[in-house]
Short mmCIF file of C-alpha atoms in Angstrom, two decimals:
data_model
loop_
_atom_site.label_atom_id
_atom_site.label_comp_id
_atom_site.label_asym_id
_atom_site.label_seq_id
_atom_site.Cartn_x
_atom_site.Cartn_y
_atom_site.Cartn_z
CA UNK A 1 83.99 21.02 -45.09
CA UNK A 2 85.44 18.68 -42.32
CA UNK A 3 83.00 17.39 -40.44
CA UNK A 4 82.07 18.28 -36.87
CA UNK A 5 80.80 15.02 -35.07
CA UNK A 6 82.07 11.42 -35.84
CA UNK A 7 79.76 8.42 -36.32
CA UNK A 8 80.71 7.41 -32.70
CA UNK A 9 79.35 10.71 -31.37
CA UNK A 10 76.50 10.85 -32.46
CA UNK A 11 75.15 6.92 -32.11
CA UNK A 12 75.83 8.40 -28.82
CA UNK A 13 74.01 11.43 -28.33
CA UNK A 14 71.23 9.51 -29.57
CA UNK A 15 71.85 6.89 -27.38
CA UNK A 16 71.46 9.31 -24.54
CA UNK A 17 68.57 11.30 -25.55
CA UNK A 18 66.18 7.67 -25.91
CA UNK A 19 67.78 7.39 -22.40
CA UNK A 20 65.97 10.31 -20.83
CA UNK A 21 62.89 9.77 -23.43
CA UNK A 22 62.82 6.32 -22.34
CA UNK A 23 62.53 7.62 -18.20
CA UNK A 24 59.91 10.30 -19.11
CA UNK A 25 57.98 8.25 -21.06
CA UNK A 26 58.00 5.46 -18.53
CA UNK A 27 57.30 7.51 -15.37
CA UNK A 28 54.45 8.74 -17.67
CA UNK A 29 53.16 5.98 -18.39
CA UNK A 30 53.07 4.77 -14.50
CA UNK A 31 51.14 8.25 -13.77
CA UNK A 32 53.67 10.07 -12.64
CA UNK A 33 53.61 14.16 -13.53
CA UNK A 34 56.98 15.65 -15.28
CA UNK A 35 56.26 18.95 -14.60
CA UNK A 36 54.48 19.19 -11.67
CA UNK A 37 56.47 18.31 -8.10
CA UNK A 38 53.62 17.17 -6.09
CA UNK A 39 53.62 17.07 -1.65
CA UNK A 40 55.47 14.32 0.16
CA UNK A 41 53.94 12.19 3.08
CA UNK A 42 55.22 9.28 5.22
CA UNK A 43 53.09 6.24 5.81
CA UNK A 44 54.86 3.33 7.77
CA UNK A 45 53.13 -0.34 7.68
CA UNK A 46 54.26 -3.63 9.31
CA UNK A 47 53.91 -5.57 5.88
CA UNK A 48 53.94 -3.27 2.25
CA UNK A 49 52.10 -6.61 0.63
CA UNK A 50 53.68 -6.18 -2.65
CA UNK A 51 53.69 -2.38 -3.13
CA UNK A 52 56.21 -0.68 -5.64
CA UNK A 53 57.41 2.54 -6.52
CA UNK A 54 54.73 4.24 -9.03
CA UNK A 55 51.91 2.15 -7.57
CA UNK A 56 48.49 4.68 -7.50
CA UNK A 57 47.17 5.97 -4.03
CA UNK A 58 43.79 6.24 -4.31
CA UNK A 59 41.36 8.17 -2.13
CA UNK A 60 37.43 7.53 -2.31
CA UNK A 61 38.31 5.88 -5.43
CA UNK A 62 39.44 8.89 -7.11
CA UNK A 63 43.74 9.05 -8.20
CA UNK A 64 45.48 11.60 -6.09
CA UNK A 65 49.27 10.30 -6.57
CA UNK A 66 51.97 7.86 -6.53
CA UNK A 67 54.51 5.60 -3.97
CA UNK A 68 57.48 7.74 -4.96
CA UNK A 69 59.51 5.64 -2.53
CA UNK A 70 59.53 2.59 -0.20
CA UNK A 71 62.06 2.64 2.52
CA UNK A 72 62.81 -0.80 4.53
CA UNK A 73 64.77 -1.03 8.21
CA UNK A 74 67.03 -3.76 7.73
CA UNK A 75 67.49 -3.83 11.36
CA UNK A 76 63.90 -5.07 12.04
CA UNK A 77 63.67 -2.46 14.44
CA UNK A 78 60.80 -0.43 12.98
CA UNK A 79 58.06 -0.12 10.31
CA UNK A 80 58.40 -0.10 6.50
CA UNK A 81 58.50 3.68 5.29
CA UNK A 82 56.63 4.52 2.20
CA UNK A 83 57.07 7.86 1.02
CA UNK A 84 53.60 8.79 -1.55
CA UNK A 85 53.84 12.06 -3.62
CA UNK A 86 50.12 13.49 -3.42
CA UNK A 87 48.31 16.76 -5.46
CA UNK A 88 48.91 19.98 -3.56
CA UNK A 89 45.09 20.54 -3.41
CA UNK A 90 44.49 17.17 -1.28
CA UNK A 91 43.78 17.96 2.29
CA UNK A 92 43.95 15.23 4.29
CA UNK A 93 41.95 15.38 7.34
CA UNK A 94 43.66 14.77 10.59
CA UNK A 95 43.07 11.18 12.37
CA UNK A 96 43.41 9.68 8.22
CA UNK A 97 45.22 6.58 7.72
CA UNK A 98 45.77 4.19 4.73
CA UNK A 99 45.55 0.74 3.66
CA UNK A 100 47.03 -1.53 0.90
CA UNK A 101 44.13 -3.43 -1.19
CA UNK A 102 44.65 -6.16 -3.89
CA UNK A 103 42.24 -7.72 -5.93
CA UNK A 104 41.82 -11.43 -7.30
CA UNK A 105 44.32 -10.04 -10.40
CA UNK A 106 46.67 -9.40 -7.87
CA UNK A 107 46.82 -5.19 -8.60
CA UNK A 108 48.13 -3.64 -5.33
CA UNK A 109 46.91 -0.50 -5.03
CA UNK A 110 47.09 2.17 -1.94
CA UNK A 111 43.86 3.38 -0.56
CA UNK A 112 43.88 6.90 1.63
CA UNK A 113 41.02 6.43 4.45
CA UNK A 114 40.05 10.26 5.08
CA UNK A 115 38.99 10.90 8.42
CA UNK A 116 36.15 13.43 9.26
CA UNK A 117 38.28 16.46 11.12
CA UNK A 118 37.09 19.73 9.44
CA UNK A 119 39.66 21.81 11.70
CA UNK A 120 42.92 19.85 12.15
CA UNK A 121 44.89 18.33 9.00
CA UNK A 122 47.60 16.48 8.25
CA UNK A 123 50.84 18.79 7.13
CA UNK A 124 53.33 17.82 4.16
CA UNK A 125 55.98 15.58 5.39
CA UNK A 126 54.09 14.38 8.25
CA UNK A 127 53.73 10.40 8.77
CA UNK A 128 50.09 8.71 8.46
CA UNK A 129 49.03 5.45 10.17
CA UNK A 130 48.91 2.33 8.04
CA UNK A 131 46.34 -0.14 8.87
CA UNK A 132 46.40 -3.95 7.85
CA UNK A 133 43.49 -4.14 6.01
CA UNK A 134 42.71 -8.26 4.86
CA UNK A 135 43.16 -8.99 1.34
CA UNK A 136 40.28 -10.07 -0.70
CA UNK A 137 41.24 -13.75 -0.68
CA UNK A 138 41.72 -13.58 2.75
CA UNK A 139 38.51 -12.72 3.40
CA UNK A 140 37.41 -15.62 1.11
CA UNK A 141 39.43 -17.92 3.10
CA UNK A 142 37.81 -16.54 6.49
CA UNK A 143 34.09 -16.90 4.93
CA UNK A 144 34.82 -21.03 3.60
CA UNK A 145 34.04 -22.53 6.91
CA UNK A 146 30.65 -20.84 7.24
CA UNK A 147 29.95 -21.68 2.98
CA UNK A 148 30.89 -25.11 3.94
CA UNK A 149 28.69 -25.59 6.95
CA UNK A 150 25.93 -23.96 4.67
CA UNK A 151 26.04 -26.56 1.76
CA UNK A 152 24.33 -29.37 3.33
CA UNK A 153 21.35 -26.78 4.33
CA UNK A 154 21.28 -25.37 0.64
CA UNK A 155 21.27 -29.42 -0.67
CA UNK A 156 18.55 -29.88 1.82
CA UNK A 157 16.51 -26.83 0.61
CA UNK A 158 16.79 -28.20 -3.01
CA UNK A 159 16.28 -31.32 -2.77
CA UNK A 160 12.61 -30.14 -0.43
CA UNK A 161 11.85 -27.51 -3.59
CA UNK A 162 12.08 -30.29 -6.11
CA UNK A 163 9.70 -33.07 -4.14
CA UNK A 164 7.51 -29.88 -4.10
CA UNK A 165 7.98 -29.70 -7.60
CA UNK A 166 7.39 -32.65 -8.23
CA UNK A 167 4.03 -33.33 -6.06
CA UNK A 168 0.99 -33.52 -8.37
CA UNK A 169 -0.39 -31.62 -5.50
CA UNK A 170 1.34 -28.69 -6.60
CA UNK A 171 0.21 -28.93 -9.81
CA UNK A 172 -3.41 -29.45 -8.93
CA UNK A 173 -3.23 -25.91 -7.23
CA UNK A 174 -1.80 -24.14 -9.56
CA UNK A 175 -4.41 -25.24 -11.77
CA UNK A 176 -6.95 -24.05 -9.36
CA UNK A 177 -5.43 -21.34 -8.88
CA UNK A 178 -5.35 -20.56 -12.49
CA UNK A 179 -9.26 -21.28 -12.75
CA UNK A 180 -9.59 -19.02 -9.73
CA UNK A 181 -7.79 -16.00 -11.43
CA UNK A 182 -10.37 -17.18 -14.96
CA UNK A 183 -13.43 -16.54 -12.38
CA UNK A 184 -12.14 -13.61 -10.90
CA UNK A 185 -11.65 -12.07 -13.94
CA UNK A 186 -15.28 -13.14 -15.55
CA UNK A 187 -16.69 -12.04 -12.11
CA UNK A 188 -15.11 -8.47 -12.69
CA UNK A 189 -16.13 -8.38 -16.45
CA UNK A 190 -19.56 -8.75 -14.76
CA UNK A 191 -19.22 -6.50 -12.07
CA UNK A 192 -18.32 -3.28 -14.85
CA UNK A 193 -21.07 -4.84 -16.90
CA UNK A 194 -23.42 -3.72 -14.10
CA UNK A 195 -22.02 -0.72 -12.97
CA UNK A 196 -22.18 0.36 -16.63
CA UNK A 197 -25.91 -0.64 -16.75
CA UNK A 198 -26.41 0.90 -12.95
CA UNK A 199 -24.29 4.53 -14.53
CA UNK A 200 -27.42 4.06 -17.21
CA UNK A 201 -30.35 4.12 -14.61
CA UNK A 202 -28.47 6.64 -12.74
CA UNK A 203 -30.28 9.87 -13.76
CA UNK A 204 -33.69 7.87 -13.94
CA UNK A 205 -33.12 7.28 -10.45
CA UNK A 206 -31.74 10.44 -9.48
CA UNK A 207 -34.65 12.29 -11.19
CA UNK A 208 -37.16 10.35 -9.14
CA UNK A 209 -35.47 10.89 -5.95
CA UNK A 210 -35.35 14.75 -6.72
CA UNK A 211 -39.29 13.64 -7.47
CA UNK A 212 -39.79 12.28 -4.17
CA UNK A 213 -37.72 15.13 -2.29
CA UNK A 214 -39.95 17.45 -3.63
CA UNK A 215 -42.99 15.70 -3.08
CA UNK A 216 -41.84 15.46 1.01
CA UNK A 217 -41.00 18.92 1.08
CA UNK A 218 -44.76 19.82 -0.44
CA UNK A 219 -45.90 17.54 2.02
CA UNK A 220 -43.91 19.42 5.00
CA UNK A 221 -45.11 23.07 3.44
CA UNK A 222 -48.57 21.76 3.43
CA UNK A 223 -47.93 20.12 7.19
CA UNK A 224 -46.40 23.49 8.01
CA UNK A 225 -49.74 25.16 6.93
CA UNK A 226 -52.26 23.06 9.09
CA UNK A 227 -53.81 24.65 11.98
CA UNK A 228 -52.90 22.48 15.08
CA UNK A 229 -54.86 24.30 17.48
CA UNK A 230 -57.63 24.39 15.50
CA UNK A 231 -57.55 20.11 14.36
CA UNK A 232 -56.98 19.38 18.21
CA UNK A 233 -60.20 21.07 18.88
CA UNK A 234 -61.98 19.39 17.06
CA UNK A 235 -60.71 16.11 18.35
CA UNK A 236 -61.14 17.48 21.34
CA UNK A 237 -65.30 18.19 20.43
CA UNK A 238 -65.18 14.37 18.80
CA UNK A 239 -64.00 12.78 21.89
CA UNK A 240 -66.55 15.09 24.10
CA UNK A 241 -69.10 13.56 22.02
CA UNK A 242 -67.77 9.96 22.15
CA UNK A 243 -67.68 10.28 25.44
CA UNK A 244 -71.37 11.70 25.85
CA UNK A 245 -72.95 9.08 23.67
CA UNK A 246 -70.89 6.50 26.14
CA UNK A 247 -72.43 8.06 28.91
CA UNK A 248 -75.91 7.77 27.05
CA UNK A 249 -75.51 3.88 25.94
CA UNK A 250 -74.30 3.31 29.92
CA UNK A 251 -77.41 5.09 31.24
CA UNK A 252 -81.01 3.57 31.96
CA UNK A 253 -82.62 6.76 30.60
CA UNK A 254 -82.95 7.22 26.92
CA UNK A 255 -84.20 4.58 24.41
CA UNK A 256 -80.64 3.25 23.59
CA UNK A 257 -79.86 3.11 27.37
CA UNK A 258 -83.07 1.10 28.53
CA UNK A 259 -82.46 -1.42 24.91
CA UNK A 260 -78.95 -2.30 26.52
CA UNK A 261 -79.91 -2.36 29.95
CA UNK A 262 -84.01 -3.68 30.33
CA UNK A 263 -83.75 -7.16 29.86
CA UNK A 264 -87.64 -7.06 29.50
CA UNK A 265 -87.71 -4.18 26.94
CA UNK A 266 -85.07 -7.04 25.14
CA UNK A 267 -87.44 -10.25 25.71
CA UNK A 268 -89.88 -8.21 24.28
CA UNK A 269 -88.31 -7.13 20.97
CA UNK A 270 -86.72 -10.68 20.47
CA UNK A 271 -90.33 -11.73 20.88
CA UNK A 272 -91.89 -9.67 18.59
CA UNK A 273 -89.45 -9.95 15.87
CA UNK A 274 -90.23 -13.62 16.44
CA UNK A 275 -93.40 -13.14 15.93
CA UNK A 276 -93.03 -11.04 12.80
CA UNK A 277 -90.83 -13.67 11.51
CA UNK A 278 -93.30 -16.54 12.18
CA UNK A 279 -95.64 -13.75 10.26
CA UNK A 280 -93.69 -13.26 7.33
CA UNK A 281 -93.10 -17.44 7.25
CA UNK A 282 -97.22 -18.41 7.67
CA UNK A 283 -97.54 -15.53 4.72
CA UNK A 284 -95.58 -17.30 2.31
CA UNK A 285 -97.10 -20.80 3.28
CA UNK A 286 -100.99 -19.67 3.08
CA UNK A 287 -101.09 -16.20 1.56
CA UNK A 288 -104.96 -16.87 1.00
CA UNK A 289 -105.75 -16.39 4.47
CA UNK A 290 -104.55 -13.15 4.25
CA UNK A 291 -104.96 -11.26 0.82
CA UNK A 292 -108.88 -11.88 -0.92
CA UNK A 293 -109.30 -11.80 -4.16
CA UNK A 294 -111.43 -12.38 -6.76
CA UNK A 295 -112.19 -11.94 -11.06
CA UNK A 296 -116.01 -11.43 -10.22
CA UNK A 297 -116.12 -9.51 -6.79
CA UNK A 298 -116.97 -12.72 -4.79
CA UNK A 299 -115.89 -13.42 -1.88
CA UNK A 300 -114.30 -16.83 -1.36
CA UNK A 301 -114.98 -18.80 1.83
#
């Protein structure tokens, strides 16, 4: 049987089919769908910064397609033109725009900055508003003079820290403050020490304040009970007597009046007590003169 394909034919047809698997697998590789044709949008910038073909757009950090093509004006006459193939399900608000980020790796990478327009949207093929955003370094570069200016104050801070560190000072009150934190601690041990002891006495002392409640609200029954009326009569009938017996004592007529108010009636009672004492005091000296008595009847002289 003669054969159908020389050598040379088919080194290449194989040739040509690691060709096309060589595309597929590449564009595959750099994110880009085979199967699916996603929609095209414009987006012009002064300065592309690096970007490529196959280079991700990116919006709120999620992977919504590719740069399928970047297209320069020679004639300096307008903006670089870079066409991005996006999902059909991104809506892109109208008012969006888009930026080109880089980090310190130097991965370029194009961001989509959605704007908040719930009724009007960008259409496919329309053009989107690049905006120069400033690369990461950049913004290092920017933020040096104010790190630099900051140095001598951050030396200075240091250099105050460690003479505070190094003050005995310092040392002295954290020991303090250690011993403080030991007595605090002792003092609360104490403290639950006597609330537990107080929880103890508790019912003792509630019972004899329940004691002591009942006892006042006896004593307010038993107040409740007294006859008022009947009690300020009769200091009503004590007073009335006072009084009479005041009345008496102030008066020159009965005993008790003329004994306060006869000065002679007085002269004569101090005078006879006098007498009775002078009595009682010759009796004891010479109680012969006044009691006789004798073992054989006589009578002595």
């Amino acid at each position: 049987m003669e054969k159908i394909f020389s050598k040379e034919v088919k080194i290449a047809l194989v040739a040509i089919v690691a060709a096309v698997a060589l595309f597929f697998g590449m564009n595959f590789l750099k994110g880009m769908s085979l199967f699916d044709k996603g929609v095209t949008y414009n987006i012009t910038f002064n300065n592309v910064k690096g970007l490529s073909k196959s280079t991700g757009v990116y919006a709120d950090g999620y992977k919504v397609g590719n740069v399928a093509n970047i297209i320069y004006d020679y004639s300096k006459e307008g903006p670089v033109v870079v066409e991005v193939s996006l999902v059909p399900d991104l809506r892109i608000p109208a008012g969006s725009s888009a930026e080109i980020s880089s980090d310190l790796m130097g991965n370029v990478k194009l961001n989509l900055l959605l704007a908040n327009n719930p009724r009007a949207r960008v259409e496919a093929g329309d053009t989107i508003k690049g905006t120069d955003a400033q690369e990461l370094m950049a913004r290092v570069a920017q933020m040096l003079p104010t790190i630099e200016a900051m140095v001598p104050k951050i030396d200075s801070i240091l250099t105050s820290v460690n003479t505070l560190l190094a003050d005995p000072a310092l040392a002295q009150v954290i020991k303090n403050t250690a011993q403080t934190t030991e007595n605090l601690n002792a003092s609360t041990r104490q403290l639950n020490t006597l609330m537990m002891g107080l929880n103890g006495f508790m019912p003792a002392i509630m019972h004899h304040a329940n004691a002591t409640m009942q006892n006042a609200e006896t004593l307010t029954q038993n107040l409740a009970q007294v006859d008022v009326a009947e009690t300020m009569n009769k200091v009503n009938r004590t007073l009335d007597n006072v009084e009479q017996m005041t009345k008496a004592l102030n008066s020159k007529e009965g005993s008790l009046g003329l004994l306060m108010h006869d000065k002679a009636l007085y002269n004569n009672l101090n005078s006879t007590v006098s007498n009775a004492d002078s009595l009682m005091i010759d009796l004891k000296a010479h109680p012969k003169r006044y009691v006789h008595f004798s073992v054989f009847g006589k009578k002595d002289k």
